[in-house]
Amino acid sequence: MELKWLLYVTLLALGTLAVQAHDVDDDNDGDDVVDIEDDLDDGIEEAEESKPETSTPPPTPKVTYKAPVPTGEVYFAESFDKGTLDGWILSRAKKDDTDDEIAKYDGKWEVQDMKDTKLPGDKGLVLVTRAKHHAISSKLSKPFVFDTKPLIIQYEVNFQNGIECGGAYVKLLSKTPELNLDQFHDKTPYTIMFGPDKCGEDYKLHFIFRHKNPKTGKYEEKHAKRPEADLKTYFTDKKTHLYTLVLNPDNSFEILVDQTVVNSGNLLNDMSPPVNPPREIEDPNDQKPEDWDERPKIPDPDAVKPDDWDEDAPAKIADENAVKPEGWLDDEPEYVADPDAEKPEDWDEDMDGEWEAPQIANPKCETAPGCGTWQRPMIDNPNYKGKWKPPMIDNVNYQGIWKPRKIPNPDFFEDLQPFKMTPFSAVGLELWSMTSDIFFDNFIICTERAVADDWASDGWGLKKAADGAAEVRNKDLIVCFGALLPFPPTVFINIYLYVPSTVALPVFLVVLFCCSGKKQPSVAEYKKTDAPQPDVMDEEKEEEKDKGGKEEEEEEEEANEEKLEEKQKSDADIGSASQEEEEEEEEEDRKPASEEEETVNRSPRNRKPRKD
């Protein structure tokens, strides 16, 4: 009983702390290494010290966070674990062709811990406000030039509140003399745009690059094909997801989410519109000739309407074979005036006209086949042919569907290395969102896959491990308190998963306190009756079992001794005379039957097994 009260008090205290934690922001600035422990571990340890060793759950795994460090050369790496926006520039620009009230990039950015984080100390960049334009950017350590090495860009996103309409994509800003991060806006030239975007039920994962026409010098956006994978979960599960773009010098590309490929292709074949224009185009000055015949079929000009073709014959005619049913009431109308109707008292004939009773179905027609004038039913006219038209025949002058002729494309070019894009020198986020608290973390731009994978393991991998450790901890709690639950553990699991902890924990405590398991009889209640207490009953059962075992062993020893004596006696009597044998037989006959029965019953084979 003391153990149960200790668990109640511990859980109640933790519930209070959980509610307060939603209202107070944690300050963990300056901590590079943090252990994932909370007051719940202390409460469980106190309860375990007073519980038997058999109910002790396995130790809960711990995940330790340490700010990731690049393991190779990088052009950009940002984990935000310093807790500041140092190195990032907020835009002060305005959008063109937009109302002044919403034209400013005045959306708020902050470095914060993730909501409901399982990894304290791991901070990220958060888009805080909604329904505003947001723009922020940062310089690379050096411009990225597309030559012989791949491009890898990778970062994490968590839609903490889900997402209604908005994006979380990044832009790699082109290196130009005009680049001014203080005036970063939607028209700022970029080389690549990559990342998730959603509005309504349209879930996208963008990969767009701006290709420069080598003949005209103009840029055109090229969009990767849509992924075949279902992307909805990444926007709705409120978990941190890792987005990776790998672009290779051979023009191949891969798009990964959580280190799993969801889209891949080639810049030459899988972009829309294509990188290279067609060699030939339709002549814009070509016109279809007036005598061009596009009709594959024409009416037969030699066909003549048959003489017996009656175009005036009706489609329906009266059935001459029909007979009026017997009992048809020709003189009775289908509807009659309602005899029970009365003229309203406020009826004014000068204003409303002469009053007439409303019409109702004639009650006499209910039992008759019909009322009123009988008419023959209409049937299809077998002689009906409709309007005559000449049959269609092949057009001997058919020339096909006209198309303008092809001419060489004056704008044709062939770029076989679209990978060599415009160098970029900054990374930026320029977003509009109707949902707040979008969490960004662990940006990296590099050329080596191993460096990106190591960075992912030290960042996103730890988040994933921490979530797994939390799931294990929750299972351990269910095991610890499973005996106290007044309902199946699966009900508690569903409550935990789908109901906020600030609501579920107090409710759980109340139910646990009021409806906990079956009450055991107290010592006083046992004393009021002759029923033995559970511990006494167990001891008596063990004593009876031991006593029964000893009695069986003694009986077996006595039986063995009797067999041995009988064997010795028989051996001694082998040399005796027949007279002695007769005397022994007579002596055996004189033994009382009770002794024979006793001997039989004492035999081990005939003894019934004893119930413990």
JSON list of N, CA, C and O in Angstrom, two decimals, residues 130-155:
[
{"chain": "A", "resi": 130, "resn": "ARG", "atom": "N", "xyz": [3.13, 33.54, -38.49]},
{"chain": "A", "resi": 130, "resn": "ARG", "atom": "CA", "xyz": [2.35, 33.01, -39.61]},
{"chain": "A", "resi": 130, "resn": "ARG", "atom": "C", "xyz": [1.76, 34.16, -40.41]},
{"chain": "A", "resi": 130, "resn": "ARG", "atom": "O", "xyz": [1.64, 35.29, -39.94]},
{"chain": "A", "resi": 131, "resn": "ALA", "atom": "N", "xyz": [1.38, 33.85, -41.66]},
{"chain": "A", "resi": 131, "resn": "ALA", "atom": "CA", "xyz": [0.75, 34.83, -42.56]},
{"chain": "A", "resi": 131, "resn": "ALA", "atom": "C", "xyz": [1.63, 36.07, -42.75]},
{"chain": "A", "resi": 131, "resn": "ALA", "atom": "O", "xyz": [1.13, 37.19, -42.82]},
{"chain": "A", "resi": 132, "resn": "LYS", "atom": "N", "xyz": [2.95, 35.83, -42.83]},
{"chain": "A", "resi": 132, "resn": "LYS", "atom": "CA", "xyz": [3.89, 36.91, -43.11]},
{"chain": "A", "resi": 132, "resn": "LYS", "atom": "C", "xyz": [4.98, 36.41, -44.05]},
{"chain": "A", "resi": 132, "resn": "LYS", "atom": "O", "xyz": [5.19, 35.19, -44.20]},
{"chain": "A", "resi": 133, "resn": "HIS", "atom": "N", "xyz": [5.65, 37.36, -44.70]},
{"chain": "A", "resi": 133, "resn": "HIS", "atom": "CA", "xyz": [6.79, 37.02, -45.54]},
{"chain": "A", "resi": 133, "resn": "HIS", "atom": "C", "xyz": [8.04, 36.95, -44.67]},
{"chain": "A", "resi": 133, "resn": "HIS", "atom": "O", "xyz": [8.31, 37.83, -43.86]},
{"chain": "A", "resi": 134, "resn": "HIS", "atom": "N", "xyz": [8.79, 35.87, -44.85]},
{"chain": "A", "resi": 134, "resn": "HIS", "atom": "CA", "xyz": [10.01, 35.64, -44.08]},
{"chain": "A", "resi": 134, "resn": "HIS", "atom": "C", "xyz": [11.18, 35.48, -45.05]},
{"chain": "A", "resi": 134, "resn": "HIS", "atom": "O", "xyz": [11.05, 34.81, -46.08]},
{"chain": "A", "resi": 135, "resn": "ALA", "atom": "N", "xyz": [12.30, 36.09, -44.72]},
{"chain": "A", "resi": 135, "resn": "ALA", "atom": "CA", "xyz": [13.50, 35.94, -45.54]},
{"chain": "A", "resi": 135, "resn": "ALA", "atom": "C", "xyz": [14.73, 36.10, -44.66]},
{"chain": "A", "resi": 135, "resn": "ALA", "atom": "O", "xyz": [14.86, 37.08, -43.93]},
{"chain": "A", "resi": 136, "resn": "ILE", "atom": "N", "xyz": [15.62, 35.12, -44.73]},
{"chain": "A", "resi": 136, "resn": "ILE", "atom": "CA", "xyz": [16.86, 35.13, -43.97]},
{"chain": "A", "resi": 136, "resn": "ILE", "atom": "C", "xyz": [17.90, 34.37, -44.78]},
{"chain": "A", "resi": 136, "resn": "ILE", "atom": "O", "xyz": [17.57, 33.43, -45.50]},
{"chain": "A", "resi": 137, "resn": "SER", "atom": "N", "xyz": [19.16, 34.77, -44.68]},
{"chain": "A", "resi": 137, "resn": "SER", "atom": "CA", "xyz": [20.19, 34.15, -45.52]},
{"chain": "A", "resi": 137, "resn": "SER", "atom": "C", "xyz": [21.55, 34.23, -44.82]},
{"chain": "A", "resi": 137, "resn": "SER", "atom": "O", "xyz": [21.73, 34.96, -43.84]},
{"chain": "A", "resi": 138, "resn": "SER", "atom": "N", "xyz": [22.48, 33.45, -45.36]},
{"chain": "A", "resi": 138, "resn": "SER", "atom": "CA", "xyz": [23.83, 33.41, -44.78]},
{"chain": "A", "resi": 138, "resn": "SER", "atom": "C", "xyz": [24.83, 33.09, -45.89]},
{"chain": "A", "resi": 138, "resn": "SER", "atom": "O", "xyz": [24.53, 32.34, -46.83]},
{"chain": "A", "resi": 139, "resn": "LYS", "atom": "N", "xyz": [26.03, 33.67, -45.76]},
{"chain": "A", "resi": 139, "resn": "LYS", "atom": "CA", "xyz": [27.09, 33.46, -46.73]},
{"chain": "A", "resi": 139, "resn": "LYS", "atom": "C", "xyz": [27.74, 32.10, -46.56]},
{"chain": "A", "resi": 139, "resn": "LYS", "atom": "O", "xyz": [27.87, 31.58, -45.45]},
{"chain": "A", "resi": 140, "resn": "LEU", "atom": "N", "xyz": [28.21, 31.51, -47.66]},
{"chain": "A", "resi": 140, "resn": "LEU", "atom": "CA", "xyz": [29.00, 30.30, -47.62]},
{"chain": "A", "resi": 140, "resn": "LEU", "atom": "C", "xyz": [30.44, 30.67, -47.24]},
{"chain": "A", "resi": 140, "resn": "LEU", "atom": "O", "xyz": [30.87, 31.83, -47.38]},
{"chain": "A", "resi": 141, "resn": "SER", "atom": "N", "xyz": [31.19, 29.68, -46.77]},
{"chain": "A", "resi": 141, "resn": "SER", "atom": "CA", "xyz": [32.59, 29.94, -46.46]},
{"chain": "A", "resi": 141, "resn": "SER", "atom": "C", "xyz": [33.37, 30.30, -47.72]},
{"chain": "A", "resi": 141, "resn": "SER", "atom": "O", "xyz": [34.34, 31.07, -47.67]},
{"chain": "A", "resi": 142, "resn": "LYS", "atom": "N", "xyz": [32.94, 29.76, -48.87]},
{"chain": "A", "resi": 142, "resn": "LYS", "atom": "CA", "xyz": [33.48, 30.12, -50.17]},
{"chain": "A", "resi": 142, "resn": "LYS", "atom": "C", "xyz": [32.46, 29.73, -51.23]},
{"chain": "A", "resi": 142, "resn": "LYS", "atom": "O", "xyz": [31.66, 28.82, -51.01]},
{"chain": "A", "resi": 143, "resn": "PRO", "atom": "N", "xyz": [32.44, 30.42, -52.38]},
{"chain": "A", "resi": 143, "resn": "PRO", "atom": "CA", "xyz": [31.45, 30.10, -53.40]},
{"chain": "A", "resi": 143, "resn": "PRO", "atom": "C", "xyz": [31.61, 28.66, -53.89]},
{"chain": "A", "resi": 143, "resn": "PRO", "atom": "O", "xyz": [32.73, 28.13, -53.97]},
{"chain": "A", "resi": 144, "resn": "PHE", "atom": "N", "xyz": [30.48, 28.03, -54.20]},
{"chain": "A", "resi": 144, "resn": "PHE", "atom": "CA", "xyz": [30.52, 26.67, -54.76]},
{"chain": "A", "resi": 144, "resn": "PHE", "atom": "C", "xyz": [30.54, 26.79, -56.28]},
{"chain": "A", "resi": 144, "resn": "PHE", "atom": "O", "xyz": [29.66, 27.41, -56.89]},
{"chain": "A", "resi": 145, "resn": "VAL", "atom": "N", "xyz": [31.55, 26.16, -56.88]},
{"chain": "A", "resi": 145, "resn": "VAL", "atom": "CA", "xyz": [31.70, 26.15, -58.34]},
{"chain": "A", "resi": 145, "resn": "VAL", "atom": "C", "xyz": [31.46, 24.73, -58.82]},
{"chain": "A", "resi": 145, "resn": "VAL", "atom": "O", "xyz": [32.06, 23.78, -58.33]},
{"chain": "A", "resi": 146, "resn": "PHE", "atom": "N", "xyz": [30.58, 24.57, -59.81]},
{"chain": "A", "resi": 146, "resn": "PHE", "atom": "CA", "xyz": [30.26, 23.26, -60.36]},
{"chain": "A", "resi": 146, "resn": "PHE", "atom": "C", "xyz": [31.36, 22.83, -61.33]},
{"chain": "A", "resi": 146, "resn": "PHE", "atom": "O", "xyz": [31.47, 23.39, -62.44]},
{"chain": "A", "resi": 147, "resn": "ASP", "atom": "N", "xyz": [32.17, 21.86, -60.91]},
{"chain": "A", "resi": 147, "resn": "ASP", "atom": "CA", "xyz": [33.22, 21.38, -61.81]},
{"chain": "A", "resi": 147, "resn": "ASP", "atom": "C", "xyz": [33.24, 19.85, -61.84]},
{"chain": "A", "resi": 147, "resn": "ASP", "atom": "O", "xyz": [32.46, 19.24, -62.55]},
{"chain": "A", "resi": 148, "resn": "THR", "atom": "N", "xyz": [34.10, 19.23, -61.06]},
{"chain": "A", "resi": 148, "resn": "THR", "atom": "CA", "xyz": [34.26, 17.77, -61.12]},
{"chain": "A", "resi": 148, "resn": "THR", "atom": "C", "xyz": [33.77, 17.07, -59.86]},
{"chain": "A", "resi": 148, "resn": "THR", "atom": "O", "xyz": [33.86, 15.84, -59.79]},
{"chain": "A", "resi": 149, "resn": "LYS", "atom": "N", "xyz": [33.28, 17.82, -58.89]},
{"chain": "A", "resi": 149, "resn": "LYS", "atom": "CA", "xyz": [32.83, 17.20, -57.65]},
{"chain": "A", "resi": 149, "resn": "LYS", "atom": "C", "xyz": [31.31, 17.34, -57.51]},
{"chain": "A", "resi": 149, "resn": "LYS", "atom": "O", "xyz": [30.72, 18.30, -58.01]},
{"chain": "A", "resi": 150, "resn": "PRO", "atom": "N", "xyz": [30.69, 16.39, -56.82]},
{"chain": "A", "resi": 150, "resn": "PRO", "atom": "CA", "xyz": [29.23, 16.47, -56.62]},
{"chain": "A", "resi": 150, "resn": "PRO", "atom": "C", "xyz": [28.86, 17.63, -55.71]},
{"chain": "A", "resi": 150, "resn": "PRO", "atom": "O", "xyz": [29.69, 18.18, -54.99]},
{"chain": "A", "resi": 151, "resn": "LEU", "atom": "N", "xyz": [27.59, 17.97, -55.75]},
{"chain": "A", "resi": 151, "resn": "LEU", "atom": "CA", "xyz": [27.00, 18.92, -54.81]},
{"chain": "A", "resi": 151, "resn": "LEU", "atom": "C", "xyz": [26.04, 18.15, -53.91]},
{"chain": "A", "resi": 151, "resn": "LEU", "atom": "O", "xyz": [25.17, 17.42, -54.38]},
{"chain": "A", "resi": 152, "resn": "ILE", "atom": "N", "xyz": [26.21, 18.33, -52.59]},
{"chain": "A", "resi": 152, "resn": "ILE", "atom": "CA", "xyz": [25.31, 17.71, -51.63]},
{"chain": "A", "resi": 152, "resn": "ILE", "atom": "C", "xyz": [24.80, 18.81, -50.70]},
{"chain": "A", "resi": 152, "resn": "ILE", "atom": "O", "xyz": [25.60, 19.50, -50.05]},
{"chain": "A", "resi": 153, "resn": "ILE", "atom": "N", "xyz": [23.50, 18.97, -50.65]},
{"chain": "A", "resi": 153, "resn": "ILE", "atom": "CA", "xyz": [22.87, 19.89, -49.71]},
{"chain": "A", "resi": 153, "resn": "ILE", "atom": "C", "xyz": [21.90, 19.09, -48.85]},
{"chain": "A", "resi": 153, "resn": "ILE", "atom": "O", "xyz": [21.14, 18.26, -49.36]},
{"chain": "A", "resi": 154, "resn": "GLN", "atom": "N", "xyz": [21.95, 19.34, -47.55]},
{"chain": "A", "resi": 154, "resn": "GLN", "atom": "CA", "xyz": [21.19, 18.53, -46.61]},
{"chain": "A", "resi": 154, "resn": "GLN", "atom": "C", "xyz": [20.76, 19.39, -45.42]},
{"chain": "A", "resi": 154, "resn": "GLN", "atom": "O", "xyz": [21.54, 20.22, -44.94]},
{"chain": "A", "resi": 155, "resn": "TYR", "atom": "N", "xyz": [19.54, 19.20, -44.96]},
{"chain": "A", "resi": 155, "resn": "TYR", "atom": "CA", "xyz": [19.06, 19.91, -43.78]},
{"chain": "A", "resi": 155, "resn": "TYR", "atom": "C", "xyz": [17.83, 19.19, -43.23]},
{"chain": "A", "resi": 155, "resn": "TYR", "atom": "O", "xyz": [17.27, 18.28, -43.86]}
]
